Coordinates of C-alpha atoms in Angstrom, one line a residue:
X342 CA -0.2 -0.3 -0.1
X343 CA 1.6 3.2 -1.3
X344 CA 0.5 6.5 -0.5
X345 CA 1.4 9.7 -2.6
X346 CA 3.7 10.9 0.2
X347 CA 5.4 7.6 -0.4
X348 CA 5.8 7.9 -4.1
X349 CA 6.9 11.7 -3.9
X350 CA 9.8 10.2 -2.0
X351 CA 11.1 7.4 -3.7
X352 CA 10.4 8.8 -7.1
X353 CA 14.2 8.9 -8.9
X354 CA 12.7 9.5 -12.4
X355 CA 13.7 6.0 -13.9
X356 CA 10.6 3.6 -12.7
X357 CA 6.8 4.3 -13.1
X358 CA 5.2 4.9 -9.8
X359 CA 2.0 3.0 -8.2
X360 CA -0.3 5.3 -5.8
X361 CA -2.9 3.2 -4.1
X362 CA -6.4 4.5 -4.4
X363 CA -8.4 1.9 -2.9
X364 CA -10.2 3.8 -0.6
X365 CA -11.5 5.7 -3.5
X366 CA -12.8 3.4 -6.0
X367 CA -13.4 -0.2 -5.7
X368 CA -10.8 -2.9 -5.9
X369 CA -12.4 -4.2 -9.3
X370 CA -12.9 -1.0 -10.9
X371 CA -11.0 -0.2 -14.0
X372 CA -10.2 2.7 -16.0
X373 CA -7.5 2.2 -18.8
X374 CA -7.6 6.1 -20.0
X375 CA -6.1 7.2 -16.6
X376 CA -4.2 4.1 -15.3
X377 CA -6.5 2.6 -12.2
X378 CA -6.6 -0.9 -12.2
X379 CA -6.6 -3.6 -8.8
X380 CA -7.2 -0.2 -6.2
X381 CA -4.2 1.4 -7.9
X382 CA -3.2 4.2 -10.2
X383 CA 0.0 3.9 -12.3
X384 CA 2.0 6.8 -13.0
X385 CA 3.9 6.6 -15.7
X386 CA 7.9 8.2 -15.6
X387 CA 6.9 11.0 -18.6
X388 CA 3.9 11.9 -16.3
X389 CA 5.8 12.3 -13.0
X390 CA 8.8 14.4 -14.4
X391 CA 5.8 16.7 -15.8
X392 CA 4.7 16.9 -12.0
X393 CA 8.2 17.1 -10.4
X394 CA 9.5 19.2 -13.1
X395 CA 7.7 22.6 -12.1
X396 CA 8.7 22.3 -8.4
X397 CA 12.4 21.3 -9.5
X398 CA 12.6 24.4 -11.4
X399 CA 10.8 26.2 -8.8
X400 CA 13.4 25.2 -5.9
X401 CA 16.4 26.0 -8.5
X402 CA 15.2 29.4 -8.9
X403 CA 15.4 29.7 -4.8
X404 CA 18.6 28.4 -4.4
X405 CA 19.5 31.0 -7.0
X406 CA 18.0 33.8 -5.0
X407 CA 19.9 32.8 -2.1
X408 CA 22.8 32.8 -4.1
X409 CA 22.5 36.2 -5.4
X410 CA 21.9 37.5 -1.7
X411 CA 25.3 36.3 -0.7
X412 CA 27.1 37.3 -3.4
X413 CA 25.6 41.0 -2.6
X414 CA 27.6 40.6 1.1
X415 CA 30.3 39.2 -0.6
X416 CA 30.1 35.6 0.5
X417 CA 29.6 32.4 -1.9
X418 CA 27.5 29.2 -1.2
X419 CA 29.6 26.3 -0.2
X420 CA 26.9 23.7 -0.4
X421 CA 23.5 22.9 -0.8
X422 CA 21.9 20.9 2.3
X423 CA 18.3 19.0 1.1
X424 CA 16.0 18.9 3.7
X425 CA 12.3 18.4 4.6
X426 CA 9.9 15.7 3.1
X427 CA 10.8 16.4 -0.8
X428 CA 14.3 16.9 0.1
X429 CA 13.8 12.8 0.4
X430 CA 13.5 12.9 -3.3
X431 CA 16.3 11.3 -5.6
X432 CA 14.7 13.2 -8.7
X433 CA 15.0 16.2 -7.0
X434 CA 18.4 15.3 -5.7
X435 CA 19.4 14.4 -9.5
X436 CA 18.3 17.4 -10.9
X437 CA 20.0 20.0 -8.5
X438 CA 23.3 18.1 -8.9
X439 CA 22.8 18.4 -13.0
X440 CA 22.7 22.0 -12.2
X441 CA 25.2 22.9 -9.6
X442 CA 27.8 20.0 -8.9
X443 CA 28.4 19.2 -12.5
X444 CA 28.1 22.6 -14.1
X445 CA 29.2 25.1 -10.8
X446 CA 31.1 22.8 -8.5
X447 CA 28.5 23.6 -5.8
X448 CA 28.1 20.0 -3.6
X449 CA 24.3 19.1 -3.2
X450 CA 24.5 17.0 -0.4
X451 CA 21.7 14.4 0.9
X452 CA 22.0 14.3 4.9
X453 CA 20.6 11.1 6.4
X454 CA 16.2 10.9 6.7
X455 CA 16.5 11.3 10.4
X456 CA 18.1 14.4 10.0
X457 CA 16.2 15.8 6.9
X458 CA 13.2 17.4 8.4
X459 CA 12.6 21.1 8.2
X460 CA 11.7 21.7 11.9
X461 CA 14.9 19.9 13.0
X462 CA 16.8 21.9 11.0
X463 CA 15.5 25.6 11.2
X464 CA 15.2 24.2 15.3
X465 CA 18.9 23.9 15.1
X466 CA 19.6 27.3 13.2
X467 CA 17.1 29.4 15.6
X468 CA 18.9 27.9 18.8
X469 CA 22.1 28.9 17.4
X470 CA 21.0 32.1 17.0
X471 CA 18.9 32.6 20.3
X472 CA 20.4 30.3 22.9
X473 CA 17.5 31.6 25.2
X474 CA 14.7 30.2 22.8
X475 CA 12.1 28.1 24.6
X476 CA 12.1 24.8 22.4
X477 CA 8.6 23.9 21.4
X478 CA 8.1 20.2 20.2
X479 CA 5.8 19.7 16.7
X480 CA 4.2 16.2 16.3
X481 CA 5.6 15.1 12.6
X482 CA 2.4 12.8 12.9
X483 CA -1.3 12.6 13.7
X484 CA -1.4 9.5 16.2
X485 CA -4.3 7.8 17.2
X486 CA -5.5 4.5 19.2
X487 CA -8.2 2.0 18.5
X488 CA -9.6 0.4 21.6
X489 CA -10.9 -3.0 20.9
X490 CA -13.3 -2.9 17.6
X491 CA -14.4 0.6 17.3
X492 CA -12.7 3.1 15.0
X493 CA -9.8 4.8 15.7
X494 CA -9.5 7.8 17.8
X495 CA -6.9 10.6 17.1
X496 CA -5.5 12.7 20.1
X497 CA -2.4 14.3 18.6
X498 CA -2.4 16.3 15.2
X499 CA 0.5 16.7 13.0
X500 CA 2.1 19.9 13.4
X501 CA 0.3 20.1 16.7
X502 CA 2.8 22.2 19.6
X503 CA 3.8 21.1 22.9
X504 CA 5.9 21.7 25.6
X505 CA 8.3 19.0 25.6
X506 CA 7.7 18.8 29.7
X507 CA 4.0 18.5 29.6
X508 CA 2.2 15.7 28.0
X509 CA -0.8 16.0 26.4
X510 CA -3.9 14.6 28.3
X511 CA -7.0 13.1 27.1
X512 CA -10.0 10.8 27.9
X513 CA -11.7 7.9 26.5
X514 CA -14.9 6.1 26.9
X515 CA -14.1 2.6 26.4
X516 CA -16.0 -0.8 26.9
X517 CA -14.8 -3.7 28.9
X518 CA -16.3 -6.9 28.5
X519 CA -16.1 -10.2 30.9
X520 CA -12.7 -10.9 29.9
X521 CA -11.5 -7.6 31.8
X522 CA -9.2 -5.9 29.0
X523 CA -9.0 -3.8 26.0
X524 CA -7.2 -4.7 23.0
X525 CA -5.7 -1.5 21.4
X526 CA -4.1 -0.9 18.4
X527 CA -1.4 2.4 18.0
X528 CA -1.8 4.1 14.4
X529 CA -0.1 6.9 12.7
X530 CA -1.2 9.3 10.0
X531 CA 1.2 11.7 7.9
X532 CA -1.8 13.7 6.8
X533 CA -1.8 17.7 7.7
X534 CA -5.5 18.1 7.9
X535 CA -8.1 18.5 10.8
X536 CA -9.6 16.3 13.1
X537 CA -12.4 15.8 12.1
X538 CA -11.3 14.6 8.0
X539 CA -8.5 12.5 9.8
X540 CA -10.0 8.7 8.7
X541 CA -11.7 6.8 11.5
X542 CA -13.5 3.9 10.4
X543 CA -12.0 0.6 9.8
X544 CA -13.2 -1.4 6.5
X545 CA -14.2 -4.8 6.0
X546 CA -12.2 -7.1 4.3
X547 CA -8.4 -7.9 3.6
X548 CA -6.9 -4.0 3.8
X549 CA -9.2 -2.9 6.8
X550 CA -6.7 0.0 7.5
X551 CA -7.8 3.5 5.8
X552 CA -5.4 4.6 3.1
X553 CA -2.8 6.7 4.2
X554 CA -2.9 5.3 8.1
X555 CA 0.0 2.9 9.4
X556 CA -0.8 0.7 12.7
X557 CA 2.3 0.7 14.7
X558 CA 1.6 -1.5 17.4
X559 CA -1.1 -3.7 19.7
X560 CA -1.3 -4.0 23.4
X561 CA -3.8 -4.8 25.7
X562 CA -5.1 -2.8 28.8
X563 CA -5.9 -5.4 31.8
X564 CA -8.1 -3.8 34.1
X565 CA -8.8 -6.3 37.2
X566 CA -12.5 -6.7 38.3
X567 CA -12.3 -4.9 41.4
X568 CA -10.7 -2.0 39.4
X569 CA -14.0 -1.2 37.9
X570 CA -16.9 -3.2 40.3
X571 CA -18.9 0.0 40.7
X572 CA -19.5 0.5 36.9
X573 CA -22.3 0.1 35.8
X574 CA -23.2 -3.2 33.7
X575 CA -24.9 -2.7 30.2
X576 CA -26.5 -5.1 27.7
X577 CA -26.2 -3.7 24.0
X578 CA -26.7 -6.3 20.7
X579 CA -26.6 -9.5 22.8
X580 CA -23.4 -8.2 24.8
X581 CA -22.9 -7.6 28.0
X582 CA -20.1 -4.6 28.9
X583 CA -19.0 -2.1 31.3
X584 CA -18.3 1.4 29.6
X585 CA -15.2 3.2 31.8
X586 CA -13.7 6.1 31.3
X587 CA -10.0 6.3 30.7
X588 CA -7.5 9.1 31.4
X589 CA -4.5 9.3 29.1
X590 CA -1.2 11.0 28.8
X591 CA 0.8 11.4 25.5
X592 CA 4.5 12.4 25.1
X593 CA 6.8 12.4 21.9
X594 CA 10.2 12.8 21.3
X595 CA 11.9 12.0 18.0
X596 CA 10.6 9.1 16.4
X597 CA 9.4 7.4 19.9
X598 CA 5.8 8.3 21.6
X599 CA 4.8 7.3 25.1
X600 CA 1.1 6.5 26.3
X601 CA 0.4 6.6 29.6
X602 CA -3.1 5.6 31.0
X603 CA -5.2 4.4 33.7
X604 CA -8.9 4.3 35.0
X605 CA -10.3 7.4 36.1
X606 CA -10.2 6.1 39.8
X607 CA -7.0 4.4 40.0
X608 CA -3.9 6.3 41.6
X609 CA -1.1 4.4 39.4
X610 CA -0.5 4.6 35.8
X611 CA 0.5 1.9 33.2
X612 CA 2.6 2.9 30.3
X613 CA 3.6 1.8 26.7
X614 CA 6.2 3.4 24.3
X615 CA 6.5 2.9 20.9
X616 CA 9.0 2.9 18.2
X617 CA 8.0 4.8 14.6
X618 CA 9.8 4.9 11.6
X619 CA 10.8 8.6 10.4
X620 CA 8.9 8.9 7.1

């Protein structure tokens, strides 16, 4: 399953790309004219270059503007560093190397992906310019939980600012059946959209996870009977369960999110730490 973000990062100007469109069209939908078949949209190399070339030209123009400003103060660029999500793209790298490294002897450098995020690079510059600046964490993804078989609830949005020393607090109503535990799944989504627009419904079939959403981990929350003995028993659709309120705390660092949870009336917290890939 490949989202447009994955295609944007991986296109190298040599191979055609495939984008998963199963969430938009049925798996058996076909349209040879536009290249849709089996839930995938095929994008030929020339079509991809037509999408990328205007962007590459714009990036090159911005670089030239910065070089001109350096010349005005008697300086010159020693290297060009590619950062940000688009900075991962091999086609952009090759294009810039053709224009600057071969013709003008300015190296175009491609750091490892863990250090290429625009927020990481701009933050380093800002701290260097102003050491008294208070740091603020920006979540690189949206993070959500699915309790038992209910849809995904999103608790952290991509780009949401957070003080490093203050976890985000939230509550969730979950249903506990006779087994006294909740089977949970942690998801991430790299879409920069609102809480309401994030996908939440899990579909049936072979690929129930919505397109653009990635499952990071699964874990169980266990609750002794004594911990929720005073919650009312409910019956619905042949099921017997208790609906209890869960307290949650979320904190995240680079490539790691920590989820702490407990029942509303508990004193001690439980903790789940999940690592996640960069992009």
